[in-house]
Amino acid sequence: MAFSYLSLQSFVRPPRLLVLAPEGEDWVAMSAAALGAVGKVWGGCASAVVPVSAASHAALAPFLSRYQPDHILEYQPTWTTVDLIHPGILERELRGLNLDEQSFSFNKELLASDTWHGHADGAALRAAAERLRAAHGGNSFDRSQPWPFHLADDPDESGFTALKDVASQPTGGVPIGQIHTPAALSAAARLGVLLTAACDEAQGPKSEADWLARVTGTPWNADDTASPFDAAAALCTRIHRGYDTDRSSDLVVLGDRPEDFALAQLARQVYGATRWLPGGALAWHHLPLSPRPEPVTVASASLSEEEIRAHLTDRWNTRGIRVHGADTMPVTIVSPSELWPTGRDQVALLNAWDVPLSLPMEETSDGSLVSAVRMPIQVPAPLDAARHRWQVGMISTGHPVPPLSDLFGPRLVAAGDERETFVRAADGGITYASNRVDFVPTGASLAGSLAGPRLVWPSLERILRLTAEPDEVRPSPAGKRARVARRLLGSRAAVEALAAPASWALLSHWLPGHNRSALPADSVWQLKSGVFLTWEAIAAASGDWAQAELRARIDAWSACGLLRRGLVLGCHDCPRVEFYPIAEVAQRYTCRRCGSSNILEQPRWKPARNEPTWFYELHPAITELIDNDGNYDLLATQFLRSKAWAGACLVTEEFELVQNGKAVVEFDFAAATVEGLFLGESKKNDCLADSAKATLTELNKLLNGCRALGATHLVLATPKNAWKQATIDAIDKQLQGDAAHGASSPQVLLLTGLGTDPKILTLDGKPFTMD
């Protein structure tokens, strides 16, 4: 192993909870109760509640994949909370037992704090939670570990830190007894929910419009209390790991179904400021209109785009005050699948969200980085190591870890630390829980009671192997050639530089069959073993390169082994003429064919001049790389790595996905960023195949390969200025069909103009960015 230092950005944040709420006969009330329980937890401002019936809704898929929750929990209300929703249910339960008054009072007090299991969603709740944990890297992989699976009304019972233990001011909210409609739930999702009886329910809003006014107006709670969903109340701040921090307006979610509430909950965490505006009382002034000309973005999980447009057009036509010149409704209606949230927003502790670290690392043979020491213990104020629980995040700007669900636990820790705490990929790096869950002796020191595992930053090769299991990943023949080039030149960036038009054109002169008629006589020698060029030939083929620059480039390529300098020599006993590298040339040399000993003299060297002429041989692996149009793969990854959102992404060469011993699909390149895993296919032409049937076959191989490897994006690259419209239409139709059947698919990106004017676009022709 090679030893080095790794620069890290460390941060502390509250845990992110994805809470599944039962629905029973009243999904609004149960979702409100779950919000009330989440609001009691330090981390509620970073958490989301999803009604169980909406957990598998297609509109939520891209948001769930970006959310990266630390815990996926089933909400279990107490009888006390259910009694607030359905007054008298607790007493009715006990009256049926015919208890005397003393036993009745005793059992009432006992039952009040017990978990209520009266809803019919128990099996569905457990199944949905397990499905989400498996799909999104949740904490259910080892049930012998004491990870929380349920959220109770009391945070202490669930093993989480109570917000009141950390908050700088008291929090308030809407009494749960007042929440009966989606509009009331929308206001409660902003203001918080009190799991207590209302002092006077008559003081609550009288109409749907009054509730919506609380959603759209300035956040307000009585008695100067804060909302439990306000990051500032938890001594946290919401940060954005990117460049596009100034959105002109909130995202508006319409519809009054459970999936609309869930969409708004998740979008608030991974997309940006979001308003859920349900109900028929919606008026035009409730929309968050911007003083700038940008339109408001509106989406819904339950309403079609036509229904949204009709809904808003009616409000637009009856809006009252008209602004001169405002003739067009300033809204952009989109499908949730078109939003593609980046997940760059996160909530972190206010004074510990950007702490630089430098740790000694060991590099393994596959390029993975292993921490040589344990992570430093961090207990930032005002947290208490004995009472509080938090998440520690580690991000390396030079070695990103994509947030894939298969990267968790033992795959990200050094041997011996597997059971110390729960570790997973998140936020472009690695996160782990602060508390140790293995054996901690009584009276252990701070270092002995808090987690500080030795972490592994996996290489892209290891990431692909892990995500492919139980299948295999292996380099393709083209990938092996590219790896040889990387070994010779020292880095992927240096190999990509070969694909520059001037360098590639020069190196192409070593290809058999290349037109070299313009080169000087006797400056090229072609044998069965390859093509060999003299300096004169190289200079003539180099075009406009300055001689000094060309000389330096040839010397550099010769020094690393990309080119080999030598002589073209014959044999006095047999007719074999061969290239002999300089390391094999001496006054006497041995013929490679017959083994005869030869003297280095004029009759032996070619061409027959007074002095030997130096020739240059291109490494065979590079010759094959050029002959197979390997420049397009190199240009594609070079362009991706030049984008700010990609940063110092990890890149690997062409590989095959092997299932049951058979290669089922090849990818020309792969790139891992803090956002996800990009797999790519390069084509010389502007189509995937020559016929519609072959196009679908090729496309489905690529899509299925992406699904098997957990890829978030599929990049289709070409040197042409555009892909054929028939190819784009086929891709779009296939993706829509897959979505209709519940299949998740990577986002397909079109990279065009390789080597001239490269652009990366989405399928609808819009520029792609993750900033």
Tab-separated table of C-alpha atoms in Angstrom, residues 277-644:
chain	number	residue	atom	x	y	z
A	277	LEU	CA	-51.275	24.360	-1.723
A	278	PRO	CA	-54.159	21.854	-1.622
A	279	GLY	CA	-57.892	22.429	-1.593
A	280	GLY	CA	-60.512	24.253	-3.584
A	281	ALA	CA	-59.993	27.522	-1.678
A	282	LEU	CA	-56.739	28.224	-3.502
A	283	ALA	CA	-56.617	31.780	-4.862
A	284	TRP	CA	-54.127	33.335	-7.247
A	285	HIS	CA	-52.566	35.460	-4.495
A	286	HIS	CA	-51.585	32.288	-2.618
A	287	LEU	CA	-48.935	31.525	-5.253
A	288	PRO	CA	-45.403	32.723	-4.399
A	289	LEU	CA	-45.128	35.150	-7.303
A	290	SER	CA	-41.692	36.579	-7.974
A	291	PRO	CA	-41.097	40.300	-8.659
A	292	ARG	CA	-38.781	39.102	-11.400
A	293	PRO	CA	-40.061	37.731	-14.702
A	294	GLU	CA	-39.297	34.081	-13.868
A	295	PRO	CA	-42.481	31.968	-13.792
A	296	VAL	CA	-43.590	29.903	-10.811
A	297	THR	CA	-42.852	26.171	-11.119
A	298	VAL	CA	-45.917	24.042	-10.372
A	299	ALA	CA	-46.138	20.244	-10.101
A	300	SER	CA	-48.445	17.595	-8.698
A	301	ALA	CA	-48.302	13.878	-8.040
A	302	SER	CA	-52.047	13.298	-8.411
A	303	LEU	CA	-53.106	15.860	-11.025
A	304	SER	CA	-52.259	15.755	-14.706
A	305	GLU	CA	-50.683	18.766	-16.350
A	306	GLU	CA	-54.005	19.510	-18.059
A	307	GLU	CA	-55.841	19.445	-14.723
A	308	ILE	CA	-53.253	21.747	-13.165
A	309	ARG	CA	-53.551	24.185	-16.047
A	310	ALA	CA	-57.338	24.255	-15.826
A	311	HIS	CA	-57.149	24.723	-12.050
A	312	LEU	CA	-54.734	27.654	-12.317
A	313	THR	CA	-56.405	29.241	-15.335
A	314	ASP	CA	-59.606	29.583	-13.341
A	315	ARG	CA	-57.679	31.319	-10.522
A	316	TRP	CA	-55.857	33.507	-13.039
A	317	ASN	CA	-59.077	34.677	-14.659
A	318	THR	CA	-60.625	35.570	-11.290
A	319	ARG	CA	-57.541	37.084	-9.694
A	320	GLY	CA	-58.974	40.563	-9.186
A	321	ILE	CA	-56.299	43.251	-9.550
A	322	ARG	CA	-54.776	43.149	-13.028
A	323	VAL	CA	-51.277	44.356	-13.856
A	324	HIS	CA	-50.994	46.145	-17.196
A	325	GLY	CA	-49.133	43.996	-19.683
A	326	ALA	CA	-49.571	40.763	-17.695
A	327	ASP	CA	-51.487	38.779	-20.289
A	328	THR	CA	-49.835	35.397	-19.823
A	329	MET	CA	-50.181	33.240	-16.736
A	330	PRO	CA	-46.651	33.255	-15.198
A	331	VAL	CA	-46.384	29.567	-14.345
A	332	THR	CA	-44.380	26.620	-15.624
A	333	ILE	CA	-46.240	23.343	-15.194
A	334	VAL	CA	-43.991	20.308	-15.006
A	335	SER	CA	-44.191	16.642	-14.188
A	336	PRO	CA	-42.337	15.628	-11.002
A	337	SER	CA	-40.077	13.478	-13.186
A	338	GLU	CA	-38.871	16.638	-14.951
A	339	LEU	CA	-37.620	18.317	-11.781
A	340	TRP	CA	-34.575	16.044	-11.274
A	341	PRO	CA	-33.627	17.275	-7.788
A	342	THR	CA	-29.890	17.433	-7.124
A	343	GLY	CA	-30.015	16.672	-3.407
A	344	ARG	CA	-27.334	19.293	-2.772
A	345	ASP	CA	-29.343	20.918	0.042
A	346	GLN	CA	-28.658	19.649	3.538
A	347	VAL	CA	-29.118	20.707	7.141
A	348	ALA	CA	-25.969	20.882	9.261
A	349	LEU	CA	-25.056	22.104	12.739
A	350	LEU	CA	-24.509	25.842	12.574
A	351	ASN	CA	-20.951	25.913	13.930
A	352	ALA	CA	-19.711	22.598	12.519
A	353	TRP	CA	-20.651	22.411	8.861
A	354	ASP	CA	-17.234	23.030	7.286
A	355	VAL	CA	-14.332	21.676	9.342
A	356	PRO	CA	-11.154	20.870	7.357
A	357	LEU	CA	-9.253	17.676	8.190
A	358	SER	CA	-6.175	15.967	6.814
A	359	LEU	CA	-5.785	12.275	7.594
A	360	PRO	CA	-3.102	9.742	6.693
A	361	MET	CA	-4.360	7.283	4.104
A	362	GLU	CA	-3.179	4.037	2.595
A	363	GLU	CA	-3.886	3.408	-1.083
A	364	THR	CA	-4.784	-0.147	-2.022
A	365	SER	CA	-3.900	-1.880	-5.264
A	366	ASP	CA	-7.281	-1.002	-6.811
A	367	GLY	CA	-6.994	2.693	-5.941
A	368	SER	CA	-9.219	2.699	-2.849
A	369	LEU	CA	-8.158	4.870	0.080
A	370	VAL	CA	-8.178	3.463	3.615
A	371	SER	CA	-7.892	5.655	6.679
A	372	ALA	CA	-4.725	4.674	8.519
A	373	VAL	CA	-6.034	6.102	11.804
A	374	ARG	CA	-9.409	6.303	13.500
A	375	MET	CA	-11.634	9.260	12.743
A	376	PRO	CA	-11.096	12.130	15.212
A	377	ILE	CA	-13.833	12.424	17.838
A	378	GLN	CA	-15.966	15.533	17.348
A	379	VAL	CA	-18.359	16.886	19.976
A	380	PRO	CA	-19.249	20.382	18.799
A	381	ALA	CA	-21.120	22.707	21.126
A	382	PRO	CA	-23.857	22.577	22.284
A	383	LEU	CA	-24.045	18.797	21.824
A	384	ASP	CA	-23.438	16.479	24.757
A	385	ALA	CA	-21.707	13.178	24.025
A	386	ALA	CA	-23.548	11.417	26.852
A	387	ARG	CA	-27.075	12.475	25.833
A	388	HIS	CA	-27.126	13.409	22.163
A	389	ARG	CA	-26.882	11.555	18.857
A	390	TRP	CA	-25.695	13.075	15.601
A	391	GLN	CA	-24.266	12.222	12.192
A	392	VAL	CA	-20.660	12.863	11.156
A	393	GLY	CA	-20.031	13.485	7.469
A	394	MET	CA	-16.715	13.251	5.609
A	395	ILE	CA	-16.297	14.536	2.046
A	396	SER	CA	-13.114	14.369	-0.019
A	397	THR	CA	-13.065	16.860	-2.877
A	398	GLY	CA	-10.497	14.711	-4.664
A	399	HIS	CA	-12.151	11.324	-4.120
A	400	PRO	CA	-15.970	11.529	-4.228
A	401	VAL	CA	-18.215	8.690	-3.101
A	402	PRO	CA	-21.510	8.561	-5.049
A	403	PRO	CA	-24.610	8.156	-2.860
A	404	LEU	CA	-25.468	4.606	-3.930
A	405	SER	CA	-27.569	2.311	-1.766
A	406	ASP	CA	-25.078	-0.550	-2.161
A	407	LEU	CA	-22.334	1.451	-0.437
A	408	PHE	CA	-22.966	0.842	3.241
A	409	GLY	CA	-21.631	-0.822	6.365
A	410	PRO	CA	-18.668	-3.190	5.948
A	411	ARG	CA	-18.051	-1.976	2.399
A	412	LEU	CA	-16.962	1.439	3.684
A	413	VAL	CA	-14.981	0.569	6.809
A	414	ALA	CA	-11.621	-1.048	7.396
A	415	ALA	CA	-11.402	-4.627	8.622
A	416	GLY	CA	-12.188	-4.903	12.322
A	417	ASP	CA	-14.455	-1.847	12.502
A	418	GLU	CA	-17.502	-3.354	10.786
A	419	ARG	CA	-19.802	-3.452	13.832
A	420	GLU	CA	-18.815	-0.199	15.514
A	421	THR	CA	-21.526	2.006	14.024
A	422	PHE	CA	-23.720	2.346	10.962
A	423	VAL	CA	-21.800	3.746	7.980
A	424	ARG	CA	-23.130	4.617	4.535
A	425	ALA	CA	-22.452	6.767	1.500
A	426	ALA	CA	-24.250	10.112	1.578
A	427	ASP	CA	-23.783	13.759	0.613
A	428	GLY	CA	-20.984	12.919	-1.817
A	429	GLY	CA	-18.889	11.289	0.883
A	430	ILE	CA	-19.331	8.993	3.873
A	431	THR	CA	-21.513	9.502	6.939
A	432	TYR	CA	-21.658	7.567	10.194
A	433	ALA	CA	-23.643	7.719	13.429
A	434	SER	CA	-21.848	9.304	16.386
A	435	ASN	CA	-22.703	6.611	18.917
A	436	ARG	CA	-21.011	3.227	19.110
A	437	VAL	CA	-23.317	0.247	19.110
A	438	ASP	CA	-20.773	-2.480	19.734
A	439	PHE	CA	-19.588	-3.304	23.257
A	440	VAL	CA	-18.899	-0.164	25.303
A	441	PRO	CA	-17.748	-0.872	28.885
A	442	THR	CA	-19.219	1.063	31.783
A	443	GLY	CA	-17.288	4.225	32.484
A	444	ALA	CA	-15.646	4.275	29.057
A	445	SER	CA	-13.882	7.465	28.056
A	446	LEU	CA	-15.196	9.821	25.405
A	447	ALA	CA	-12.996	8.168	22.785
A	448	GLY	CA	-14.265	4.757	23.870
A	449	SER	CA	-17.963	5.600	23.804
A	450	LEU	CA	-18.167	7.577	20.563
A	451	ALA	CA	-17.655	6.134	17.096
A	452	GLY	CA	-14.511	6.897	15.127
A	453	PRO	CA	-14.234	4.140	12.502
A	454	ARG	CA	-11.462	3.772	9.959
A	455	LEU	CA	-13.184	4.521	6.689
A	456	VAL	CA	-12.621	3.291	3.129
A	457	TRP	CA	-13.055	5.615	0.153
A	458	PRO	CA	-13.616	3.019	-2.588
A	459	SER	CA	-12.143	3.390	-6.055
A	460	LEU	CA	-14.534	3.392	-8.986
A	461	GLU	CA	-13.401	-0.128	-9.893
A	462	ARG	CA	-14.376	-1.310	-6.405
A	463	ILE	CA	-17.660	0.617	-6.520
A	464	LEU	CA	-18.616	-1.146	-9.748
A	465	ARG	CA	-17.702	-4.542	-8.304
A	466	LEU	CA	-19.814	-3.898	-5.199
A	467	THR	CA	-22.853	-2.582	-7.043
A	468	ALA	CA	-22.717	-5.446	-9.551
A	469	GLU	CA	-22.875	-8.229	-6.956
A	470	PRO	CA	-23.779	-11.045	-7.375
A	471	ASP	CA	-22.834	-10.349	-10.989
A	472	GLU	CA	-19.292	-9.469	-12.034
A	473	VAL	CA	-17.534	-6.566	-13.699
A	474	ARG	CA	-14.388	-7.040	-15.770
A	475	PRO	CA	-12.359	-4.858	-18.152
A	476	SER	CA	-13.195	-5.319	-21.810
A	477	PRO	CA	-10.349	-5.698	-24.348
A	478	ALA	CA	-10.655	-1.982	-25.134
A	479	GLY	CA	-10.662	-1.210	-21.426
A	480	LYS	CA	-7.451	-3.165	-20.954
A	481	ARG	CA	-5.791	-1.149	-23.700
A	482	ALA	CA	-6.891	2.103	-22.078
A	483	ARG	CA	-5.534	0.894	-18.735
A	484	VAL	CA	-2.174	0.238	-20.360
A	485	ALA	CA	-2.218	3.810	-21.644
A	486	ARG	CA	-3.052	5.110	-18.162
A	487	ARG	CA	-0.199	3.086	-16.669
A	488	LEU	CA	2.236	4.468	-19.237
A	489	LEU	CA	1.163	8.100	-18.962
A	490	GLY	CA	0.437	8.116	-15.238
A	491	SER	CA	-3.147	9.407	-15.163
A	492	ARG	CA	-6.476	9.353	-16.933
A	493	ALA	CA	-6.133	13.070	-17.683
A	494	ALA	CA	-2.885	12.439	-19.549
A	495	VAL	CA	-4.550	9.709	-21.626
A	496	GLU	CA	-7.461	12.038	-22.394
A	497	ALA	CA	-4.958	14.613	-23.661
A	498	LEU	CA	-3.978	12.131	-26.385
A	499	ALA	CA	-7.480	12.506	-27.831
A	500	ALA	CA	-6.882	16.158	-28.702
A	501	PRO	CA	-7.301	16.467	-32.491
A	502	ALA	CA	-3.649	17.375	-33.163
A	503	SER	CA	-2.202	14.569	-31.032
A	504	TRP	CA	-4.688	11.975	-32.292
A	505	ALA	CA	-4.040	12.908	-35.926
A	506	LEU	CA	-0.291	12.590	-35.407
A	507	LEU	CA	-0.532	9.230	-33.645
A	508	SER	CA	-2.866	7.930	-36.367
A	509	HIS	CA	0.097	7.885	-38.772
A	510	TRP	CA	1.302	4.732	-36.992
A	511	LEU	CA	-1.835	2.828	-38.059
A	512	PRO	CA	-1.411	0.210	-40.807
A	513	GLY	CA	-3.133	1.373	-43.963
A	514	HIS	CA	-3.030	5.047	-43.041
A	515	ASN	CA	-2.361	7.412	-45.941
A	516	ARG	CA	1.254	8.521	-45.538
A	517	SER	CA	1.922	9.534	-49.144
A	518	ALA	CA	2.780	13.097	-48.126
A	519	LEU	CA	5.623	12.006	-45.838
A	520	PRO	CA	9.284	12.101	-46.990
A	521	ALA	CA	10.726	9.100	-48.822
A	522	ASP	CA	12.287	6.407	-46.606
A	523	SER	CA	10.896	8.118	-43.463
A	524	VAL	CA	8.368	5.325	-42.843
A	525	TRP	CA	9.067	1.602	-42.624
A	526	GLN	CA	6.123	-0.778	-42.522
A	527	LEU	CA	6.660	-4.369	-41.413
A	528	LYS	CA	4.386	-7.195	-40.360
A	529	SER	CA	4.988	-6.204	-36.752
A	530	GLY	CA	3.923	-2.594	-37.237
A	531	VAL	CA	4.650	0.841	-38.661
A	532	PHE	CA	7.778	2.802	-37.743
A	533	LEU	CA	8.342	6.521	-38.301
A	534	THR	CA	11.496	8.612	-38.313
A	535	TRP	CA	11.757	12.083	-36.850
A	536	GLU	CA	11.418	13.498	-40.360
A	537	ALA	CA	8.127	11.666	-40.833
A	538	ILE	CA	6.842	12.817	-37.446
A	539	ALA	CA	7.769	16.432	-38.170
A	540	ALA	CA	6.059	16.305	-41.562
A	541	ALA	CA	2.915	14.733	-40.076
A	542	SER	CA	2.681	17.141	-37.140
A	543	GLY	CA	1.191	20.005	-39.100
A	544	ASP	CA	1.531	23.373	-37.381
A	545	TRP	CA	3.287	22.192	-34.228
A	546	ALA	CA	6.340	24.226	-33.256
A	547	GLN	CA	9.512	22.147	-33.523
A	548	ALA	CA	10.497	22.732	-29.901
A	549	GLU	CA	7.051	21.697	-28.652
A	550	LEU	CA	7.024	18.641	-30.902
A	551	ARG	CA	10.501	17.610	-29.790
A	552	ALA	CA	9.505	17.894	-26.135
A	553	ARG	CA	6.311	15.918	-26.743
A	554	ILE	CA	8.101	13.073	-28.559
A	555	ASP	CA	10.754	12.898	-25.857
A	556	ALA	CA	8.082	12.782	-23.145
A	557	TRP	CA	6.185	10.024	-24.938
A	558	SER	CA	9.435	8.102	-25.408
A	559	ALA	CA	10.372	8.490	-21.749
A	560	CYS	CA	7.092	6.968	-20.533
A	561	GLY	CA	7.057	4.120	-23.090
A	562	LEU	CA	4.249	5.383	-25.287
A	563	LEU	CA	6.827	5.563	-28.083
A	564	ARG	CA	9.913	3.380	-28.356
A	565	ARG	CA	13.009	4.611	-30.178
A	566	GLY	CA	15.109	2.059	-32.046
A	567	LEU	CA	16.544	0.819	-35.346
A	568	VAL	CA	15.123	-1.212	-38.235
A	569	LEU	CA	17.665	-3.997	-38.807
A	570	GLY	CA	18.007	-7.064	-41.017
A	571	CYS	CA	19.875	-10.374	-40.643
A	572	HIS	CA	22.766	-11.745	-42.703
A	573	ASP	CA	21.419	-15.340	-42.504
A	574	CYS	CA	17.678	-14.831	-43.120
A	575	PRO	CA	15.572	-12.196	-44.884
A	576	ARG	CA	13.809	-11.048	-41.697
A	577	VAL	CA	13.789	-7.270	-41.126
A	578	GLU	CA	12.609	-6.193	-37.679
A	579	PHE	CA	12.447	-3.215	-35.342
A	580	TYR	CA	14.851	-3.400	-32.412
A	581	PRO	CA	14.262	-1.007	-29.480
A	582	ILE	CA	17.273	0.951	-28.334
A	583	ALA	CA	17.610	-1.237	-25.250
A	584	GLU	CA	18.275	-4.259	-27.522
A	585	VAL	CA	20.740	-2.534	-29.842
A	586	ALA	CA	24.473	-3.184	-29.382
A	587	GLN	CA	27.466	-3.742	-31.638
A	588	ARG	CA	26.290	-7.342	-31.856
A	589	TYR	CA	22.607	-8.247	-31.821
A	590	THR	CA	20.654	-11.485	-32.201
A	591	CYS	CA	18.144	-12.047	-34.985
A	592	ARG	CA	14.688	-12.581	-33.522
A	593	ARG	CA	13.750	-15.123	-36.208
A	594	CYS	CA	16.758	-17.436	-36.646
A	595	GLY	CA	18.866	-16.539	-33.620
A	596	SER	CA	21.945	-15.656	-35.684
A	597	SER	CA	24.446	-13.226	-34.233
A	598	ASN	CA	24.749	-10.062	-36.335
A	599	ILE	CA	27.201	-7.186	-36.382
A	600	LEU	CA	25.716	-3.689	-36.424
A	601	GLU	CA	27.022	-2.457	-39.791
A	602	GLN	CA	25.681	-0.608	-42.789
A	603	PRO	CA	24.340	-3.636	-44.728
A	604	ARG	CA	22.122	-4.455	-41.759
A	605	TRP	CA	20.302	-1.144	-41.080
A	606	LYS	CA	17.403	0.269	-43.049
A	607	PRO	CA	17.418	2.496	-45.015
A	608	ALA	CA	20.925	1.895	-46.274
A	609	ARG	CA	22.448	5.258	-45.395
A	610	ASN	CA	25.860	6.161	-44.076
A	611	GLU	CA	24.551	6.156	-40.499
A	612	PRO	CA	21.633	4.312	-38.882
A	613	THR	CA	18.285	6.143	-38.827
A	614	TRP	CA	16.298	6.274	-35.611
A	615	PHE	CA	12.721	5.064	-35.927
A	616	TYR	CA	9.841	5.365	-33.464
A	617	GLU	CA	7.347	2.609	-32.666
A	618	LEU	CA	3.967	3.326	-31.081
A	619	HIS	CA	3.025	1.015	-28.208
A	620	PRO	CA	0.760	-1.751	-29.621
A	621	ALA	CA	-1.967	-1.073	-27.032
A	622	ILE	CA	-2.107	2.580	-28.100
A	623	THR	CA	-2.185	1.584	-31.763
A	624	GLU	CA	-5.215	-0.615	-31.108
A	625	LEU	CA	-6.817	2.141	-29.017
A	626	ILE	CA	-6.542	4.541	-31.952
A	627	ASP	CA	-7.617	1.948	-34.506
A	628	ASN	CA	-10.826	1.314	-32.500
A	629	ASP	CA	-11.807	5.012	-32.242
A	630	GLY	CA	-10.967	5.187	-28.556
A	631	ASN	CA	-10.720	8.962	-28.736
A	632	TYR	CA	-14.483	9.397	-28.334
A	633	ASP	CA	-14.491	7.728	-24.914
A	634	LEU	CA	-11.551	9.891	-23.859
A	635	LEU	CA	-13.130	13.100	-25.143
A	636	ALA	CA	-16.378	12.252	-23.345
A	637	THR	CA	-14.787	11.796	-19.926
A	638	GLN	CA	-12.523	14.788	-20.484
A	639	PHE	CA	-15.596	16.940	-21.100
A	640	LEU	CA	-17.449	15.551	-18.077
A	641	ARG	CA	-14.475	16.203	-15.816
A	642	SER	CA	-14.312	19.794	-17.065
A	643	LYS	CA	-17.775	20.600	-15.685
A	644	ALA	CA	-17.935	22.286	-12.303
